[in-house]
Coordinates of C-alpha atoms in Angstrom, one line a residue:
Chain A
M22 CA 23.1 12.5 7.4
E23 CA 25.7 11.5 5.0
A24 CA 25.9 8.1 6.8
V25 CA 22.1 7.7 6.3
K26 CA 22.5 8.5 2.6
Q27 CA 25.2 5.8 2.3
L28 CA 23.1 3.3 4.2
V29 CA 20.2 4.0 1.8
E30 CA 22.4 3.5 -1.2
K31 CA 23.7 0.2 0.2
S32 CA 20.2 -0.9 1.0
L33 CA 19.2 -0.3 -2.6
E34 CA 21.8 -2.8 -3.5
N35 CA 20.1 -5.3 -1.3
D36 CA 22.5 -4.9 1.6
L37 CA 20.3 -6.0 4.4
S38 CA 22.8 -5.2 7.1
A39 CA 22.8 -1.6 5.9
F40 CA 19.0 -1.6 6.1
E41 CA 19.1 -3.1 9.5
Q42 CA 21.2 -0.1 10.6
L43 CA 18.6 2.2 9.2
I44 CA 15.9 0.4 11.1
N45 CA 18.0 0.8 14.3
I46 CA 18.3 4.5 13.7
Y47 CA 14.7 5.2 12.9
Q48 CA 12.7 2.5 14.6
G49 CA 12.1 4.7 17.7
R50 CA 10.6 7.5 15.6
V51 CA 8.5 5.2 13.5
Y52 CA 7.3 3.2 16.5
T53 CA 6.4 6.4 18.5
L54 CA 4.3 7.7 15.7
S55 CA 2.7 4.3 15.1
Y56 CA 1.8 4.2 18.8
Q57 CA 0.4 7.7 18.7
L58 CA -1.7 6.8 15.7
T59 CA -2.9 3.3 16.8
N60 CA -2.9 4.0 20.5
S61 CA -2.0 0.3 21.0
Y62 CA 1.5 -1.3 21.5
A63 CA 0.6 -4.4 19.5
D64 CA -0.8 -2.5 16.6
A65 CA 2.2 -0.1 16.7
Q66 CA 4.6 -3.0 16.5
D67 CA 2.7 -4.5 13.5
L68 CA 2.5 -1.1 11.8
T69 CA 6.2 -0.4 12.4
Q70 CA 7.2 -3.7 10.9
E71 CA 5.0 -3.2 7.8
V72 CA 6.4 0.3 7.4
F73 CA 10.0 -0.9 7.2
I74 CA 9.1 -3.8 4.9
K75 CA 7.3 -1.4 2.6
A76 CA 10.1 1.1 2.9
Y77 CA 12.7 -1.5 1.8
Y78 CA 10.8 -2.3 -1.3
S79 CA 10.1 1.4 -2.0
L80 CA 13.6 2.7 -1.4
K81 CA 13.9 3.7 -5.1
G82 CA 11.2 6.2 -4.4
F83 CA 13.2 8.0 -1.8
R84 CA 15.1 10.7 -3.5
N85 CA 16.7 12.5 -0.5
E86 CA 14.4 15.4 -1.0
A87 CA 13.1 14.8 2.5
D88 CA 14.6 13.6 5.7
F89 CA 14.6 9.8 5.7
G90 CA 12.7 9.8 9.0
T91 CA 10.0 12.1 7.5
W92 CA 9.8 9.8 4.5
L93 CA 9.2 6.9 6.9
H94 CA 6.6 8.9 8.7
K95 CA 4.9 9.5 5.4
I96 CA 4.7 5.7 4.8
T97 CA 3.5 5.2 8.4
V98 CA 0.7 7.7 8.1
N99 CA -0.5 6.5 4.7
M100 CA -0.4 2.9 5.7
W101 CA -2.3 3.6 8.9
L102 CA -4.9 5.7 7.0
N103 CA -5.5 2.8 4.6
T104 CA -5.3 -0.1 7.0
K105 CA -8.4 -1.6 8.6
R106 CA -8.6 -1.1 12.3
K107 CA -7.7 -4.5 13.7
R108 CA -8.5 -4.2 17.3
S109 CA -11.4 -2.6 18.9
I110 CA -10.9 0.7 20.7
Q111 CA -11.8 -1.1 24.0
N112 CA -8.6 -3.2 23.7
A113 CA -6.4 -0.2 22.9
V114 CA -4.1 1.0 25.7
S115 CA -4.3 4.7 26.0
L116 CA -1.2 6.7 26.5
N117 CA -2.6 8.6 29.3
E118 CA -5.3 6.3 30.7
P119 CA -4.6 5.0 34.2
I120 CA -3.3 1.5 34.6
S121 CA -5.0 -0.5 37.2
D122 CA -3.0 -2.9 39.3
G123 CA -6.1 -4.3 41.0
E124 CA -6.3 -1.9 43.9
N125 CA -4.8 1.3 42.7
E126 CA -4.7 3.2 39.5
V127 CA -1.3 4.5 38.4
Y128 CA -0.5 6.7 35.5
R129 CA 2.3 6.5 33.0
D130 CA 4.8 9.2 33.9
L131 CA 4.4 11.1 30.6
A132 CA 3.6 14.6 31.6
A133 CA 6.6 16.1 33.2
T134 CA 4.6 18.5 35.3
D135 CA 5.9 19.8 38.5
G136 CA 4.5 21.8 41.3
D137 CA 1.0 21.1 42.8
P138 CA 0.4 17.3 42.8
E139 CA -3.3 17.9 42.6
Q140 CA -2.9 20.0 39.6
S141 CA -0.6 17.4 38.1
L142 CA -3.2 14.6 38.6
E143 CA -5.8 16.9 37.1
S144 CA -3.6 17.5 34.2
K145 CA -3.0 13.8 33.6
E146 CA -6.7 13.1 33.9
F147 CA -7.3 15.8 31.3
N148 CA -4.6 14.4 29.0
G149 CA -6.3 11.1 29.1
L150 CA -9.6 12.8 28.2
V151 CA -8.0 14.5 25.3
R152 CA -6.4 11.3 24.1
R153 CA -9.9 9.6 24.2
A154 CA -11.4 12.5 22.3
L155 CA -8.6 12.4 19.7
G156 CA -9.3 8.7 19.2
E157 CA -12.9 9.5 18.4
L158 CA -12.0 11.7 15.5
S159 CA -11.8 10.5 11.9
R160 CA -8.4 9.1 11.0
E161 CA -7.6 12.0 8.7
Y162 CA -8.2 14.5 11.5
Q163 CA -6.2 12.4 14.0
A164 CA -3.3 12.3 11.6
V165 CA -3.1 16.0 11.1
V166 CA -3.5 16.7 14.8
I167 CA -0.8 14.2 15.8
L168 CA 1.6 15.4 13.1
R169 CA 1.2 19.0 14.0
E170 CA 0.6 19.1 17.7
I171 CA 2.5 16.0 18.9
E172 CA 5.2 15.5 16.3
G173 CA 5.6 19.2 15.7
Y174 CA 5.8 19.0 11.9
S175 CA 5.6 22.2 9.9
Y176 CA 2.8 22.7 7.4
E177 CA 5.2 22.1 4.6
E178 CA 6.3 18.8 6.0
M179 CA 2.8 17.8 6.6
S180 CA 1.9 18.7 3.1
L181 CA 4.6 16.3 1.9
I182 CA 3.6 13.5 4.3
M183 CA -0.1 13.7 3.5
N184 CA 0.3 14.3 -0.2
C185 CA -1.9 17.4 -0.2
S186 CA -1.5 21.1 -0.6
L187 CA -0.6 23.6 2.1
G188 CA -4.1 25.0 2.0
T189 CA -5.6 21.6 2.4
V190 CA -3.3 20.9 5.4
K191 CA -4.3 24.1 7.1
S192 CA -8.0 23.8 6.5
R193 CA -8.0 20.2 7.6
L194 CA -6.1 21.0 10.7
N195 CA -8.4 23.8 11.6
R196 CA -11.5 21.6 11.2
A197 CA -9.7 18.9 13.2
R198 CA -9.0 21.3 16.0
Q199 CA -12.5 22.5 16.1
V200 CA -14.0 19.0 16.2
L201 CA -11.4 17.9 18.8
K202 CA -12.3 20.8 21.0
Q203 CA -16.0 20.0 20.8
Q204 CA -15.3 16.4 21.6
V205 CA -13.2 17.3 24.6
I206 CA -15.9 19.6 25.9
K207 CA -18.5 16.9 25.4
L208 CA -16.4 14.3 27.2
A209 CA -15.6 16.8 30.0
K210 CA -19.2 17.5 30.5
E211 CA -20.1 13.8 30.6
S212 CA -17.5 13.0 33.2
G213 CA -17.8 16.2 35.2
Y214 CA -14.2 17.4 34.4
V215 CA -13.3 21.0 34.4
I216 CA -10.8 21.8 31.7
P217 CA -7.6 23.0 33.3
G218 CA -7.2 26.7 33.1
T219 CA -10.9 27.2 33.1
R220 CA -11.5 26.3 36.7
K221 CA -13.7 29.4 37.2
N222 CA -15.7 28.7 34.2
R223 CA -17.6 25.5 34.6
V224 CA -18.0 23.7 31.4
T225 CA -21.6 24.5 30.7
E226 CA -21.4 26.2 27.4
E227 CA -20.6 25.2 23.9
V228 CA -20.8 22.0 22.0
Chain B
M25 CA -12.0 42.6 16.2
N26 CA -15.3 40.7 16.3
C27 CA -15.9 37.2 17.7
R28 CA -16.0 35.6 14.3
K29 CA -12.5 36.9 13.4
A30 CA -11.2 36.1 16.9
K31 CA -12.4 32.5 16.7
S32 CA -11.0 32.0 13.2
I33 CA -7.6 33.0 14.6
L34 CA -7.9 30.9 17.6
V35 CA -8.6 27.7 15.7
S36 CA -5.5 28.2 13.6
D37 CA -2.2 28.2 15.4
E38 CA -0.6 30.9 13.3
P39 CA -2.0 34.3 14.2
L40 CA -0.4 36.9 12.0
F41 CA 2.0 39.3 13.8
N42 CA -0.4 42.3 13.5
E43 CA -3.3 40.2 14.8
H44 CA -1.8 39.5 18.3
R45 CA -2.6 42.8 19.8
A46 CA -6.2 43.0 18.4
L47 CA -6.8 39.4 19.6
S48 CA -5.6 40.2 23.1
D49 CA -7.7 43.2 23.3
H50 CA -10.8 41.2 22.2
L51 CA -10.1 38.4 24.6
A52 CA -9.8 40.9 27.4
V53 CA -13.4 42.0 26.9
C54 CA -15.1 38.9 25.5
S55 CA -15.5 36.1 28.0
G56 CA -16.8 33.6 25.4
C57 CA -13.8 34.0 23.2
A58 CA -11.5 34.0 26.2
M59 CA -12.9 30.7 27.3
E60 CA -12.5 29.3 23.8
A61 CA -8.9 30.4 23.8
E62 CA -8.3 28.7 27.2
H63 CA -9.8 25.5 25.8
F64 CA -7.6 25.5 22.8
N65 CA -4.6 26.2 24.9
A66 CA -5.4 23.4 27.3
I67 CA -5.9 20.9 24.5
S68 CA -2.7 22.0 22.8
K69 CA -0.8 21.6 26.0
A70 CA -2.2 18.2 26.7
L71 CA -1.2 17.1 23.1
R72 CA 2.3 18.4 23.5
E73 CA 2.7 16.5 26.7
M74 CA 2.0 13.3 24.7
N75 CA 5.1 13.8 22.8
S76 CA 7.2 11.3 24.6
P77 CA 9.3 8.9 22.7
V78 CA 8.1 5.3 23.1
K79 CA 10.9 2.7 23.0
A80 CA 10.5 0.3 20.1
P81 CA 10.3 -3.3 21.3
D82 CA 13.5 -5.3 21.4
G83 CA 14.1 -7.4 18.3
L84 CA 11.9 -5.4 16.0
A85 CA 14.8 -4.7 13.6
A86 CA 15.7 -8.4 13.6
Q87 CA 12.1 -9.4 12.9
V88 CA 12.0 -7.1 9.9
I89 CA 15.3 -8.3 8.5
N90 CA 14.3 -11.9 9.0
R91 CA 11.2 -11.4 7.0
L92 CA 13.1 -9.6 4.2
R93 CA 15.8 -12.3 4.3
S94 CA 13.3 -15.1 4.1
E95 CA 11.5 -13.5 1.2
S96 CA 14.7 -12.9 -0.8
A97 CA 16.0 -16.4 0.1
N98 CA 12.8 -18.0 -1.1
Q99 CA 13.4 -18.2 -4.8
G100 CA 9.8 -19.1 -5.4
E101 CA 8.5 -15.9 -3.9
V102 CA 8.3 -12.8 -5.8
Y103 CA 7.5 -9.4 -4.2
S104 CA 6.4 -7.3 -7.1
P105 CA 5.8 -3.7 -6.1
A106 CA 3.9 -3.2 -9.4
F107 CA 1.6 -6.1 -9.1
N108 CA 1.8 -6.5 -5.4
L109 CA 1.3 -10.2 -5.5
R110 CA 3.5 -12.6 -3.7
F111 CA 3.2 -16.2 -4.9
R112 CA 4.8 -18.8 -2.7
W113 CA 5.7 -21.8 -4.7
S114 CA 5.6 -25.2 -3.1
Q115 CA 8.6 -27.2 -2.3
A116 CA 7.4 -29.9 -4.8
W117 CA 7.6 -27.4 -7.6
K118 CA 11.0 -26.1 -6.5
R119 CA 12.4 -29.7 -6.2
S120 CA 11.3 -30.3 -9.8
L121 CA 13.7 -27.6 -11.0
A122 CA 17.1 -28.9 -11.8
A123 CA 18.9 -25.6 -11.5
A124 CA 18.6 -22.2 -9.9
A125 CA 18.1 -20.8 -13.4
A126 CA 15.0 -22.8 -13.8
A127 CA 13.6 -21.3 -10.7
V128 CA 13.9 -17.9 -12.4
L129 CA 11.9 -19.3 -15.3
L130 CA 9.3 -20.6 -13.0
I131 CA 8.5 -17.2 -11.6
G132 CA 8.5 -15.7 -15.0
G133 CA 4.7 -15.7 -15.1
S134 CA 4.3 -13.0 -12.5
M135 CA 7.6 -11.4 -13.3
G136 CA 6.4 -10.9 -16.8
V137 CA 3.6 -8.8 -15.6
A138 CA 5.9 -6.8 -13.4
A139 CA 8.3 -6.4 -16.2
R140 CA 5.7 -5.1 -18.5
L141 CA 4.8 -2.6 -16.0
G142 CA 8.3 -1.4 -15.9
V143 CA 9.3 -2.1 -12.4
L144 CA 11.4 -5.2 -12.3
N145 CA 14.8 -4.9 -13.8
I146 CA 15.3 -8.3 -15.4
S147 CA 17.3 -7.0 -18.2
G148 CA 20.3 -9.0 -17.1
N149 CA 18.4 -12.2 -17.2
P150 CA 17.8 -13.3 -20.7
A151 CA 16.5 -16.7 -19.6
F152 CA 13.0 -16.1 -20.8
I153 CA 11.0 -14.1 -23.4
V154 CA 7.9 -12.3 -22.5
K155 CA 6.2 -13.5 -25.6
H156 CA 2.6 -12.3 -25.5
T157 CA 1.5 -9.9 -23.0
P158 CA -1.9 -8.4 -23.7
P159 CA -1.9 -4.7 -22.9
L160 CA -3.2 -3.6 -19.6
N161 CA -3.9 -0.1 -20.5
Q162 CA -0.4 1.0 -19.9
P163 CA 0.6 3.0 -22.9
A164 CA 3.3 5.0 -21.1
V165 CA 5.4 2.1 -20.1
E166 CA 7.2 -0.1 -22.5
V167 CA 8.4 -3.6 -21.7
P168 CA 11.9 -3.2 -20.3
V169 CA 12.9 -6.8 -21.0
Q170 CA 16.0 -7.0 -23.1
V171 CA 16.2 -10.1 -25.1
P172 CA 19.4 -11.3 -26.8
E173 CA 19.3 -11.0 -30.5
T174 CA 19.4 -14.7 -31.0
Q175 CA 16.2 -15.0 -29.2
I176 CA 14.5 -12.0 -30.8
A177 CA 15.2 -13.8 -34.1
S178 CA 12.5 -16.4 -33.2
P179 CA 9.3 -16.2 -35.3
T180 CA 7.4 -14.7 -32.4
G181 CA 10.0 -12.0 -31.8
N182 CA 9.8 -11.0 -35.4
E183 CA 6.1 -10.9 -35.4
S184 CA 5.9 -8.4 -32.7
N185 CA 6.9 -5.8 -35.3
Q186 CA 4.2 -6.7 -37.7
P187 CA 1.0 -4.7 -38.1
Q188 CA -1.8 -5.8 -35.8
Q189 CA -4.4 -8.0 -37.3
N190 CA -7.9 -6.8 -36.6
N191 CA -9.9 -9.6 -38.1
L192 CA -9.7 -12.0 -35.2
P193 CA -10.6 -15.6 -36.0
E194 CA -14.0 -16.8 -34.7
S195 CA -13.8 -19.5 -32.2
G196 CA -14.9 -22.0 -34.9
Q197 CA -12.1 -20.9 -37.2
T198 CA -9.2 -21.5 -34.9
T199 CA -6.3 -23.4 -36.3
D200 CA -6.6 -27.1 -36.3
P201 CA -5.4 -28.0 -32.9
E202 CA -3.6 -31.0 -34.2
S203 CA -2.0 -29.4 -37.3
G204 CA 1.1 -28.3 -35.5
Q205 CA 1.9 -25.8 -38.3
T206 CA 4.0 -23.1 -36.7
T207 CA 2.9 -20.2 -38.8
D208 CA -0.8 -20.9 -38.2
N209 CA -0.2 -21.5 -34.6
V210 CA 1.7 -18.3 -34.1
S211 CA -0.9 -16.2 -35.9
A212 CA -3.7 -17.8 -33.9
K213 CA -1.8 -17.3 -30.8
Q214 CA -1.1 -13.7 -31.6
A215 CA -4.7 -13.1 -32.6
T216 CA -5.9 -14.6 -29.4
A217 CA -3.3 -12.7 -27.4
E218 CA -4.4 -9.4 -28.9
Q219 CA -8.0 -10.1 -28.4
K220 CA -9.5 -8.3 -25.5
T221 CA -11.3 -10.7 -23.3
P222 CA -14.3 -9.3 -21.4
H223 CA -12.1 -9.2 -18.4
Q224 CA -9.4 -7.2 -20.1
A225 CA -12.0 -4.9 -21.7
A226 CA -13.2 -4.1 -18.2
V227 CA -9.7 -3.4 -17.1
Q228 CA -9.1 -1.2 -20.1
Q229 CA -12.0 1.1 -19.6
T230 CA -10.7 4.5 -18.8
T231 CA -12.7 5.9 -16.0
T232 CA -12.9 9.6 -15.5
E233 CA -14.2 9.3 -11.9
P234 CA -12.1 7.5 -9.3
R235 CA -13.3 3.9 -8.7
V236 CA -14.3 2.7 -5.3
F237 CA -12.5 -0.4 -4.1
L238 CA -13.3 -2.1 -0.9
N239 CA -10.4 -2.6 1.5
V240 CA -11.6 -6.0 2.7
P241 CA -9.7 -9.2 3.4
R242 CA -8.6 -10.7 0.1
S243 CA -7.0 -13.8 -1.1
I244 CA -6.2 -15.3 -4.5
E245 CA -6.7 -18.9 -5.3
C246 CA -3.9 -20.0 -7.5
I247 CA -3.4 -23.3 -9.2
L248 CA 0.0 -24.1 -10.6
W249 CA 0.0 -26.8 -13.2
K250 CA 2.9 -28.3 -15.0
I251 CA 2.1 -30.4 -18.0
K252 CA 4.1 -32.4 -20.5
V253 CA 2.5 -32.2 -23.9
T254 CA 3.5 -33.9 -27.2
D255 CA 3.1 -30.8 -29.3
I256 CA 3.5 -27.5 -27.5
N257 CA 2.3 -25.3 -30.3
S258 CA -0.9 -27.3 -30.6
A259 CA -1.4 -27.4 -26.9
T260 CA -0.9 -23.6 -26.7
D261 CA -3.5 -23.0 -29.4
R262 CA -6.0 -25.3 -27.8
V263 CA -5.7 -23.7 -24.4
L264 CA -5.9 -20.2 -25.8
A265 CA -8.9 -21.1 -27.9
W266 CA -10.6 -22.7 -24.9
A267 CA -9.9 -19.6 -22.8
K268 CA -11.3 -17.4 -25.5
T269 CA -14.6 -19.3 -25.8
G270 CA -14.8 -20.0 -22.1
G271 CA -14.6 -16.3 -21.1
I272 CA -11.3 -16.9 -19.3
S273 CA -9.0 -13.9 -19.2
Y274 CA -5.4 -14.3 -20.2
S275 CA -2.8 -12.0 -18.9
V276 CA 0.7 -13.2 -19.7
E277 CA 2.6 -15.8 -21.7
N278 CA 6.3 -16.5 -21.4
E279 CA 8.1 -18.6 -23.9
I280 CA 11.3 -20.1 -22.6
P281 CA 13.5 -21.8 -25.2
L282 CA 15.7 -24.4 -23.6
D283 CA 19.1 -25.4 -24.7
D284 CA 18.1 -28.8 -26.0
G285 CA 15.6 -27.3 -28.4
R286 CA 12.5 -27.8 -26.4
T287 CA 10.3 -25.0 -25.2
I288 CA 8.4 -24.1 -22.1
D289 CA 5.3 -21.9 -22.3
I290 CA 3.9 -20.4 -19.2
F291 CA 0.4 -18.8 -19.1
R292 CA -1.5 -16.9 -16.5
F293 CA -5.3 -17.3 -16.7
G294 CA -8.1 -15.9 -14.6
A295 CA -11.0 -18.3 -14.7
P296 CA -14.4 -17.3 -13.4
K297 CA -15.0 -19.5 -10.3
A298 CA -18.0 -21.1 -12.0
S299 CA -15.8 -22.3 -14.9
A300 CA -12.7 -23.3 -12.9
D301 CA -13.6 -26.9 -12.6
E302 CA -14.4 -27.2 -16.3
F303 CA -11.1 -25.4 -17.2
S304 CA -9.2 -27.8 -14.9
D305 CA -10.7 -30.8 -16.7
F306 CA -9.7 -29.3 -20.0
I307 CA -6.1 -28.6 -18.9
S308 CA -5.7 -32.1 -17.5
G309 CA -6.6 -33.4 -20.9
L310 CA -3.7 -31.4 -22.6
G311 CA -1.1 -33.9 -21.6
D312 CA 0.6 -35.6 -18.7
T313 CA 0.4 -33.7 -15.4
L314 CA 3.9 -33.5 -14.0
E315 CA 3.1 -31.2 -11.0
K316 CA 0.0 -29.6 -9.7
D317 CA -0.3 -27.4 -6.7
R318 CA -3.1 -25.3 -5.2
N319 CA -2.2 -22.2 -3.3
I320 CA -4.3 -19.6 -1.5
R321 CA -2.5 -16.4 -1.1
D322 CA -3.6 -13.7 1.3
V323 CA -3.1 -10.4 -0.6
T324 CA -5.0 -8.2 1.8
G325 CA -1.8 -6.2 2.6
E326 CA -0.8 -5.9 -1.0
F327 CA -4.2 -4.7 -2.1
S328 CA -4.3 -2.3 0.7
G329 CA -0.9 -0.9 -0.3
K330 CA -2.0 -0.5 -3.8
L331 CA -5.1 1.2 -2.7
E332 CA -3.1 3.5 -0.6
R333 CA -1.0 4.4 -3.7
Y334 CA -4.2 5.0 -5.7
H335 CA -5.6 7.4 -3.2
S336 CA -2.3 9.1 -2.8
L337 CA -2.1 9.7 -6.6
L338 CA -5.7 11.0 -6.7
A339 CA -4.8 13.5 -3.9
Q340 CA -1.7 14.6 -5.8
K341 CA -3.7 15.0 -9.0
D342 CA -6.1 17.4 -7.2
N343 CA -3.2 19.7 -6.6
S344 CA -1.5 19.3 -9.9
N345 CA -1.7 21.0 -13.3
G346 CA -0.6 20.7 -16.9
Q347 CA 1.9 18.0 -17.7
Q348 CA 2.0 16.8 -14.1
T349 CA -1.7 16.1 -14.2
K350 CA -1.2 14.1 -17.4
Q351 CA 1.5 12.0 -15.9
L352 CA -0.5 11.4 -12.8
D353 CA -3.5 10.4 -14.9
A354 CA -1.4 7.8 -16.6
E355 CA -0.2 6.5 -13.3
I356 CA -3.7 6.5 -11.8
K357 CA -5.0 4.5 -14.7
A358 CA -2.2 2.0 -14.4
V359 CA -2.8 1.5 -10.7
E360 CA -6.5 1.4 -11.2
S361 CA -6.1 -1.3 -13.8
E362 CA -4.0 -3.3 -11.3
L363 CA -6.6 -2.8 -8.6
T364 CA -9.4 -3.8 -11.0
L365 CA -7.5 -7.0 -11.9
M366 CA -6.8 -7.9 -8.3
D367 CA -10.3 -7.1 -7.3
K368 CA -11.6 -9.4 -10.0
E369 CA -9.1 -12.2 -9.2
T370 CA -9.7 -12.1 -5.5
Q371 CA -13.5 -11.9 -5.7
E372 CA -14.5 -13.8 -8.8
Q373 CA -11.7 -15.8 -10.3
V374 CA -9.3 -18.7 -9.8
V375 CA -5.8 -18.0 -11.2
F376 CA -4.2 -20.8 -13.2
I377 CA -0.5 -20.7 -13.9
V378 CA -0.2 -23.3 -16.6
W379 CA 3.3 -24.5 -17.6
L380 CA 3.5 -26.4 -20.8
Q381 CA 6.6 -28.3 -21.9
N382 CA 7.3 -30.8 -24.5

């Protein structure tokens, strides 16, 4: 952590090699969040670049009150919330959608599930469905869900990242969860999926 | 526990310790809530499984550093976090500058704006004086430019301490353009500088409600014009008087005293697109054109960043109180002014950076 602080101080003195080291340390975190937000490798790369450019010029605003990575995530989220969607959703590559090689469909090996292969496939299909449903939420809702459920941030950290009160974070997250659940059920119904864990209860209710 | 309470706990992921038992009891007897709990659990599990790090593409760090390096190496490009405008100056302009110091003078126009907003530390560079900078509704921030005493002793520097004159000259009463009398010229310049053009008046309006700015592709058309004139004071008066009567906004003037006694004045004007050609004709008549360059600068990203800051401040204000609210209000007004200016310049104006030298 001390090393990071020193690198930040050197970067403030226009030491680009120090800033490059900071990029090397944090690019994975920023790129991963960018990818979760944009659901597209190309957009994630653009966003990550812009985040570091902006971070470099805003370094004076970093006062070590937060982890540097969290500060970068704050820039990432705010930049994404305010940037026009460049590519259509059809062009986006979903994290959990199958990749077709012409004959077969394969899945990215993301869910480290073990046991019943059928259950594993079902789980992956369901994850893809959740990803699609998530992409259909408003950006504010997507952001809170991703920060909390995927990135695992605390409410306090989210409050810092999103520049809003704890109460706002909680209420926005609750609304986002509710809307996401409804969207998942709607998509599940349309595609005849059964939500894992509810095998006995066909999805015929709700929405 | 009833269904309503159970559902409110389920949607939040933080059931209180004493709620666990009651919730479990309710789910055991209520199939509707039990199904809802399963849905939330399944979705949460799916989301957690998406938490796999994605490797950043190779060369990403190098790309960022190259961009930063090229921006800092390009003396003619200024990244101003306050104004969020980056002007790239043509090679022709750069070639015309004999020394690196002159390049600093060249970017003074936009740096002056940034300096007035208190973000660029140019105190170590006394090469230019921010002579007249009409206020942009920024009462909380003083100009941080430190000017050596020898330069402050110039007539313009002294006048900055004098009381403001409220009776501005009418357009027909401006100083004789050819008179060349310093005192008259300075007073006319000051009067013109202090006058609020319609554009600035719009900028200065304090809004109580947040303004809506469109986050659309934006670019600024910028014409850089370097002119040799016989009498710089006279030319300055004429151009300011023309701007005043022509509804052209005026945002910064830098006066740069050169070692050999000559002076360079740089102005930044925002001309309505409809008047741009007429203003061009007028400027070309001021003297001999040494350099002229037209530049269209994409400021979509800069505007977007500024807008992001604006929204962020508004959100902070909602959760603030007392002194903090006042500070945020001042910041919001400043950012709003900058957005208003950029909005105007990108949609309705052509920006002229006019360099006058004798």
